[in-house]
Amino acid sequence: MAAAAALTLLFAAAIAAAGAAPPAALELTGPASAAAWVLSNANGSIALPVDAASLPGYALELLRAAGVIVDPLVGFGELESRWVALDTWRFEASWGAAETARLAGRAAAVLRTWTLPVGGLLRADGPNSLAITIRPAPGEAAARKRAYPYQVPTLVTPGAWDVFNFLRKPAHDFGWDWGPAFAPAGLSGRVEVVAFDRALITGAHFDVSLDPAAEEWVVAVTAALLVPPGGDAGTLSAELAGAGLGTAEAEVVLRQLDPSQPGEVAAAVTLRVPTARVERWWPAGLGAQPLYNLTVAFAPRGEACGGGGGGAAAGAAASVGAAAGNDGGAAAAAGAGAAGVNGGGACSAVARRVGFRTAEIVTDPLPAAAADLLGSPGRGASDWVGGASLSGASGGGGGGGGGGGGGGGGRGAGAGAAAGDDAGTVFYLRVNGVPVYAKGANLIPANVLPTNVTGAALRRLLDAALAANMNTVRVWGGGVYPRDELYDYADQVGLMIWQETAFACAPYPRDPAFLENVAAEVAQQAARLGWHASVVVWGGNNEVEASLEWYEATRAARDLYAVDYATLFVETVGGVLRQMLPSTPFVDSSPSSGYFTPWLPVKRWGNPQDPRHGDVHFYDYTRDCQDPGHYPRARFISEYGWQSYPAWATYSAATAPEDWSVGSRMHEFRQRHPNGTPELIAQLDRRFHLPSAWRGLLARSASAAGGAASDLNVASTAAATGPSGRELLAAPRLRASALRDDGAEDGARADAGASASGRMSDADRMSDADRMSDAPSEYESWIYLTQAQQLLCYETAIGLWRRLRSEPSVLTMGVLYWQLNDVWAGASWSSVDYAGRWKPLHYGAARLFAPLAVVAGEDGSGALEVYVVNDLLEPVSIDLTVEIIPLAAAGPPSAGIQPGHAAGGGERGPAAGGCPANGRPAGAARVAAAAAVPAASAARVFSRAVAELLAAAPGCERETCFVRATARRADGSGSSGGGAAAEAAEAVVWLAPFKSMPLEDPQLSASGFEPVAGDAAAARFTVAAGAAAAQLAFWEAPRLAGRFSENAVSLAPCERREVVFHAEPSEEEEEEEEEEEEEEGRGEGARRTGPRRLRGAELAAALKEALRLSSLWDHQRFGERGA
């Protein structure tokens, strides 16, 4: 049999075999399968035997593993392997000898499970084969786009195909502005054959709601079952583990639409649980995350099953199942049934972990919400408890007044309300009746190939979010629906998930076949994911509503596309989600102004970026990102960002030395944001010294569209910034020798660094470090400066939105920045790069998202204002210190950049001379004060004219000193709740551009490497600055996987800080743990061994060897200063 599809296929076949007593499953993919697979292309030039253990998988990875293609993520591998996306691929499995097959069915989406009846096509005692043919996605989508009766435009970025909206395949597969375009073909999920002659439960989902009058949780369970021809009947039960927690049963009659064929049917049972017998699930930082075991079982009539099987409980209502989808777990469920779950025989069951919580999106009118959130008009302010002036005399300090003094009004897409407009509505999450400030980032796919993503990799990403004090991640609609492990782990640790259905950045078709396919997809994914306690919001799409203003076609016929939009997202997607998950909030798009009322899905059409309603996405690449005045004073910011490049070790592992120059072909090849390089340079030029070559690139053409082959457009840009621009991206197949600036071959680096299969190995990290010189190259400085500028941009924006939570006219209650992670080593908005290395931004996010955070900056009148943000549900008394610190210990340094040491690593001994005995630089001044910060509020605790502050520090001018504000809880504890949070919350304010400051060598040093008592996977050391300040200091250990307790900070002259390095498990350790999880219960004792995580003294020694320290001074020593 052959199944033809236009894209990747997840195939589940079900047969009704006469006399098949217990349900049985034949796994055709995975390590337990005995099937023989062959991967071949259209003309038969490739016929590659494939081990079933490497499936599910994609042709791209299988060809790479076999050496047919180079690693597509290294060098120009994407272009060299582009032909793979344009070929037809056939996956053929056989068990026994192969025979001629017959068509079993067709599949038209990768984003759902397909179940086909094949009982009449298989032989129980003879040879069988299964062939899955996948036509090239770009061509198939282009044909559909061409055949559609009117234009439906598509967003396109350099190197991408402009057809993604015509196939139910992840949009980013066709290329995006942060990653490559592979449009990969393959099997994205397991392939299995299931035999059964009684109904078989394959999945279950539930909606949890609170009945306050009855003081009960209502768990509405819906089970998915495969039903044999003629239907079936029996008992459906739901049981919550634990004495007296609850059991419910219902007698069900199961009838499919076509009784002559096996089919999928849904049946329901409702469980009621007393609220007093279970604990509530809370988001991270607000409480615990108790989870309870729920078993949903089906006992066919006449079968004796233990536990919940048997007859119906008294008063149980009979129900008739309706046709429904399932989550593709047929083999697991069948195997469980055959093994004797709830009595064995034909009985089957699935287990879930349920958390009890309520979740709402509040959209009340702003004045009413202000009273609810702030409690009183003055809650957003703080009075001085006591303090001292700069001169040491006791006195006040300009405390009172609400927040928002320095924000200014938004412009552009986030423009503020015009005079006379209404105040608007709020937009925030309320969990268990408690308002929650959402702090987090957007999650893109963890890999270009979903089958290369491991549960360990997803847990590592969520751990990085938790360590940065996040409580929310938004699963972006242009990617995939992630693996179950992401949601299981989020349930365990309390990370809230905003889950979008897979649509992004363009209008979509609305023909009946498309809508039917979408409805089935959304139903399956809602059933698979919607029951998780962590999923607190469902979104219909990313930026589709906003995109109606992007294209000429949509602007010219807005009514037509508005009807398309409402039909797809309000009625189809929203209809399915509202029916299946009525207790989970749904927003049809992000950004959007939402509905007029939650109970009536009528859209508030207009500007979806209106900051007075709903959520906002904000990007502005032309203005000063450190000017808070141009940011929208919005209710909720679900996207915001600025680009940077990945860590030098990550980038160099995927490229060659001849690539390491700004504007080179490789540089532009890995920059998919149109006009990205000029925008980065223009922003850097505001504050940093830059080489003249970089500044010269600004004079070149920004970008222009071009390159088309017939009706399938692969976007390119003409002579953007590099010597050849990005026109190479439009070529279907090229050799590396045609791509290099100097014609060098790429093969020498094809095996280096992080491949499509995952992050870098420890050996790769060692070679990365060996390639680094003691003195940073110009390209290393490019990477450092883009990362430093990214941090400064986000500090400004997020700091503003954090303190506006208590501004009564704004009430910002969420910031989810773009983006958390990467799919390759290229320019992006990420805070964690593809190799898992934290950029400075991620350490900054940990400070900004800490439960106790400090935000400081100048307002429009020249005053320095300091705010303390308190996310805790109790008021906090803090001790505040504001310091004016000179850049040099012996007083203001002389002008000019002085020669000195280069960036290096390891232990260098004590700091250079020039530090006073008390460790405090001459000329420093400080003010100390105490203040009270109300619960769940942002309070302005300090306001003083900058001129007054500088006058209090002799010799200080804007160019020679900086300001640091530090807050500690009055009981001596620092900020809490984050693994990367410093002991004290702090913020630094620079009073002039760095290029106008006289920089000196800070003589950064590291010493005192030793293990951390009680934590074998951690080592501590001390970083010290010499007689000059270390501005924007950063330390890294490229050879080691892990993170630092504190990083990306500025040290005062002579300052010392203790830092802890937390080592992560090696890739091999994580894979072993995952194998153990998969093999649990199978009796397999053998375990693959590999390099282990360094521990104790060994870790401390390795850290000493690998550590590299640098600061701004190291990356401003170009051959010429620039104008």
Coordinates of C-alpha atoms in Angstrom, one line a residue, residues 165-464:
N165 CA 0.2 29.2 4.3
F166 CA -1.1 26.7 1.7
L167 CA 0.1 23.6 3.6
R168 CA -0.6 22.4 7.1
K169 CA 3.1 22.3 7.8
P170 CA 5.1 24.5 10.2
A171 CA 5.5 27.9 8.7
H172 CA 9.1 28.2 9.7
D173 CA 9.9 25.0 7.6
F174 CA 9.9 27.3 4.6
G175 CA 12.3 29.8 6.2
W176 CA 12.0 32.7 8.7
D177 CA 14.0 35.8 9.6
W178 CA 15.9 33.9 12.3
G179 CA 16.6 30.6 10.5
P180 CA 17.1 28.5 7.4
A181 CA 14.6 27.1 4.9
F182 CA 14.6 23.3 4.5
A183 CA 10.9 22.4 3.9
P184 CA 11.9 19.0 5.1
A185 CA 10.1 15.8 4.2
G186 CA 9.9 12.9 6.6
L187 CA 8.0 11.0 9.2
S188 CA 7.4 13.3 12.1
G189 CA 5.7 10.7 14.3
R190 CA 5.6 7.0 14.9
V191 CA 4.1 4.6 12.4
E192 CA 2.1 1.7 13.9
V193 CA -0.4 -1.0 13.0
V194 CA -3.0 -1.7 15.6
A195 CA -5.2 -4.8 15.6
F196 CA -8.4 -4.9 17.7
D197 CA -11.8 -6.5 17.8
R198 CA -13.2 -4.5 20.7
A199 CA -13.1 -0.8 21.3
L200 CA -9.7 0.5 22.3
I201 CA -9.0 3.7 24.2
T202 CA -6.2 5.7 22.5
G203 CA -6.3 9.0 24.4
A204 CA -8.2 11.2 26.8
H205 CA -8.4 14.9 27.6
F206 CA -10.3 16.8 30.2
D207 CA -11.5 20.3 31.1
V208 CA -11.2 21.3 34.7
S209 CA -13.6 23.9 36.1
L210 CA -14.5 25.1 39.6
D211 CA -18.1 24.9 40.9
P212 CA -17.8 27.3 43.8
A213 CA -21.4 26.7 45.0
A214 CA -20.8 23.0 45.4
E215 CA -17.2 23.4 46.5
E216 CA -16.1 20.9 43.9
W217 CA -13.8 20.7 40.9
V218 CA -15.6 19.4 37.8
V219 CA -13.4 17.2 35.6
A220 CA -15.1 16.7 32.3
V221 CA -13.3 13.8 30.7
T222 CA -13.5 13.0 27.0
A223 CA -11.9 9.7 25.8
A224 CA -10.9 8.9 22.2
L225 CA -11.5 5.3 21.2
L226 CA -10.9 3.2 18.1
V227 CA -14.1 1.2 17.4
P228 CA -14.3 -2.0 15.3
P229 CA -16.9 -2.4 12.5
G230 CA -20.4 -2.6 14.0
G231 CA -19.5 -0.5 17.0
D232 CA -19.1 -1.5 20.6
A233 CA -20.4 -0.8 24.1
G234 CA -18.9 -0.9 27.6
T235 CA -17.9 1.1 30.7
L236 CA -15.9 4.3 30.6
S237 CA -14.4 5.2 33.9
A238 CA -12.3 8.0 35.4
E239 CA -10.5 7.6 38.7
L240 CA -8.3 10.1 40.6
A241 CA -5.7 8.2 42.6
G242 CA -6.0 8.6 46.3
A243 CA -8.5 7.6 48.9
G244 CA -11.8 9.4 48.5
L245 CA -10.6 11.7 45.7
G246 CA -13.1 10.5 43.2
T247 CA -14.3 7.9 40.8
A248 CA -16.9 8.2 38.0
E249 CA -18.3 5.7 35.5
A250 CA -20.6 5.8 32.5
E251 CA -22.1 3.1 30.3
V252 CA -21.4 4.2 26.7
V253 CA -22.6 2.9 23.3
L254 CA -20.0 3.6 20.6
R255 CA -21.1 4.0 17.0
Q256 CA -18.9 5.4 14.2
L257 CA -20.2 7.3 11.2
D258 CA -19.6 4.3 8.8
P259 CA -20.5 1.1 10.8
S260 CA -18.9 -1.1 8.1
Q261 CA -15.5 0.3 8.9
P262 CA -13.4 0.8 12.0
G263 CA -13.5 4.3 13.2
E264 CA -12.7 6.9 15.8
V265 CA -15.3 7.8 18.4
A266 CA -15.4 10.0 21.5
A267 CA -17.2 9.3 24.8
A268 CA -17.5 11.3 28.0
V269 CA -17.6 10.9 31.7
T270 CA -17.6 13.6 34.4
L271 CA -15.7 13.4 37.7
R272 CA -16.4 15.7 40.6
V273 CA -13.7 16.3 43.2
P274 CA -14.2 18.1 46.6
T275 CA -12.0 21.2 46.7
A276 CA -11.0 20.4 50.2
R277 CA -9.3 17.1 49.2
V278 CA -6.9 18.5 46.6
E279 CA -4.3 21.3 46.6
R280 CA -4.3 24.0 43.9
W281 CA -1.7 24.2 41.2
W282 CA 0.2 27.6 41.1
P283 CA 2.5 29.3 38.7
A284 CA 6.2 29.4 39.5
G285 CA 6.9 31.9 42.3
L286 CA 3.4 31.8 43.7
G287 CA 3.1 28.4 45.2
A288 CA 3.5 24.6 44.7
Q289 CA 2.5 22.5 41.7
P290 CA 0.7 19.4 43.1
L291 CA -0.3 16.9 40.4
Y292 CA -2.7 14.0 40.8
N293 CA -2.9 10.8 38.8
L294 CA -6.0 10.4 36.7
T295 CA -6.7 7.1 35.0
V296 CA -9.3 6.9 32.2
A297 CA -10.2 3.3 31.3
F298 CA -12.6 1.5 29.0
A299 CA -14.0 -2.0 29.7
P300 CA -15.9 -3.5 26.8
R301 CA -19.2 -5.0 27.8
G302 CA -18.7 -8.6 29.0
E303 CA -15.1 -8.2 29.8
A304 CA -13.9 -8.5 33.4
C305 CA -11.5 -5.7 34.3
G306 CA -10.1 -4.6 37.6
G307 CA -10.2 -1.1 39.0
G308 CA -12.7 1.0 37.2
G309 CA -13.9 -1.8 34.9
G310 CA -17.2 -3.6 35.2
G311 CA -20.7 -2.3 35.4
A312 CA -21.9 1.2 35.6
A313 CA -22.1 3.0 38.9
A314 CA -25.5 3.7 40.2
G315 CA -27.0 6.7 38.4
A316 CA -24.4 6.7 35.7
A317 CA -25.8 8.1 32.5
A318 CA -25.5 6.3 29.2
S319 CA -24.0 8.2 26.3
V320 CA -23.4 7.7 22.6
G321 CA -20.0 8.5 21.3
A322 CA -19.5 10.9 18.4
A323 CA -16.8 10.7 15.7
A324 CA -13.6 12.3 17.0
G325 CA -9.8 12.3 16.6
N326 CA -7.2 10.8 18.8
D327 CA -3.7 11.7 19.9
G328 CA -1.9 8.9 18.1
G329 CA -1.2 6.8 21.1
A330 CA -2.9 3.7 19.8
A331 CA 0.1 1.4 20.1
A332 CA 0.9 2.5 23.6
A333 CA -2.7 2.1 24.7
A334 CA -3.0 -1.2 23.0
G335 CA 0.2 -2.5 24.5
A336 CA -1.0 -1.3 27.9
G337 CA -4.3 -3.1 27.5
A338 CA -2.6 -6.3 26.4
A339 CA -0.3 -6.1 29.4
G340 CA -3.3 -6.0 31.7
V341 CA -4.1 -2.5 32.6
N342 CA -7.3 -2.6 34.7
G343 CA -7.6 -6.3 34.4
G344 CA -6.0 -7.1 31.0
G345 CA -7.8 -8.8 28.1
A346 CA -9.6 -6.3 25.9
C347 CA -9.5 -3.6 28.5
S348 CA -7.5 -0.4 27.9
A349 CA -6.6 2.7 29.7
V350 CA -4.6 5.9 29.6
A351 CA -3.1 7.9 32.5
R352 CA -2.8 11.7 32.9
R353 CA -1.4 14.0 35.6
V354 CA -4.0 16.7 36.5
G355 CA -3.5 20.0 38.3
F356 CA -6.4 21.9 39.8
R357 CA -6.4 25.6 39.0
T358 CA -8.5 28.3 37.4
A359 CA -7.1 30.6 34.7
E360 CA -8.7 33.7 33.2
I361 CA -7.7 36.6 31.0
V362 CA -9.1 39.8 32.6
T363 CA -10.2 42.5 30.1
D364 CA -12.1 44.8 32.4
P365 CA -12.3 48.5 31.8
L366 CA -9.1 50.2 32.9
P367 CA -10.5 52.3 35.8
A368 CA -12.3 49.3 37.4
A369 CA -9.2 47.2 37.0
A370 CA -7.0 49.9 38.5
A371 CA -9.0 49.7 41.7
D372 CA -8.8 45.9 41.7
L373 CA -5.0 45.7 40.9
L374 CA -3.8 48.6 43.0
G375 CA -6.3 48.6 45.8
S376 CA -6.0 52.3 46.2
P377 CA -4.7 55.2 44.1
G378 CA -1.4 55.3 46.0
R379 CA -0.5 51.7 45.8
G380 CA 1.8 52.3 42.9
A381 CA 3.9 54.7 45.0
S382 CA 6.1 54.4 48.0
D383 CA 6.8 56.8 50.8
W384 CA 10.3 57.1 52.3
V385 CA 10.7 55.1 55.5
G386 CA 13.9 56.9 56.3
G387 CA 17.3 57.7 54.7
A388 CA 20.3 59.9 54.3
S389 CA 21.1 62.5 51.8
L390 CA 24.3 62.6 49.7
S391 CA 25.9 65.0 52.1
G392 CA 25.1 62.6 55.0
A393 CA 22.4 64.8 56.6
S394 CA 19.2 63.1 57.5
G395 CA 16.3 64.0 55.1
G396 CA 13.7 63.0 52.6
G397 CA 14.4 62.0 49.1
G398 CA 11.6 62.9 46.7
G399 CA 9.8 59.6 47.2
G400 CA 6.1 59.9 46.6
G401 CA 4.1 59.8 43.4
G402 CA 3.1 57.0 41.1
G403 CA 5.2 55.2 38.6
G404 CA 5.5 56.1 35.0
G405 CA 7.3 59.4 35.3
G406 CA 9.9 58.8 32.6
G407 CA 8.1 56.5 30.1
G408 CA 6.7 58.9 27.6
G409 CA 4.1 58.0 25.0
G410 CA 4.5 55.2 22.5
R411 CA 4.7 56.0 18.8
G412 CA 4.5 54.0 15.6
A413 CA 2.7 50.6 15.8
G414 CA 2.1 51.1 19.5
A415 CA 0.9 54.6 19.3
G416 CA -0.9 55.9 22.4
A417 CA -4.6 56.9 22.6
A418 CA -5.5 60.1 20.9
A419 CA -7.0 62.9 23.0
G420 CA -10.6 62.1 23.8
D421 CA -10.2 58.3 23.3
D422 CA -11.5 56.1 26.0
A423 CA -9.1 54.7 28.6
G424 CA -9.3 51.2 27.3
T425 CA -9.3 47.8 28.9
V426 CA -6.7 45.8 30.8
F427 CA -5.2 42.5 29.7
Y428 CA -3.7 40.2 32.3
L429 CA -3.7 36.6 33.6
R430 CA -5.5 35.7 36.8
V431 CA -4.8 32.3 38.2
N432 CA -6.8 31.0 41.2
G433 CA -8.2 34.4 41.5
V434 CA -4.7 36.1 41.9
P435 CA -3.5 38.6 39.2
V436 CA -0.2 37.3 37.8
Y437 CA 2.4 39.5 36.1
A438 CA 3.6 37.3 33.1
K439 CA 7.4 37.3 32.8
G440 CA 8.9 35.3 30.0
A441 CA 9.9 34.8 26.4
N442 CA 8.7 33.3 23.2
L443 CA 9.6 29.7 22.3
I444 CA 10.4 28.8 18.7
P445 CA 11.1 25.2 17.6
A446 CA 14.1 23.7 19.3
N447 CA 15.4 22.2 16.1
V448 CA 14.9 22.6 12.4
L449 CA 13.8 18.9 12.5
P450 CA 11.2 18.0 15.1
T451 CA 12.3 14.4 15.4
N452 CA 15.8 15.6 16.5
V453 CA 14.3 17.3 19.6
T454 CA 14.7 15.3 22.8
G455 CA 12.8 15.6 26.0
A456 CA 16.1 16.6 27.7
A457 CA 16.6 19.5 25.3
L458 CA 13.1 20.8 26.0
R459 CA 13.6 20.5 29.7
R460 CA 16.9 22.3 29.4
L461 CA 15.2 25.2 27.7
L462 CA 12.6 25.4 30.4
D463 CA 15.2 25.2 33.0
A464 CA 16.9 28.2 31.4

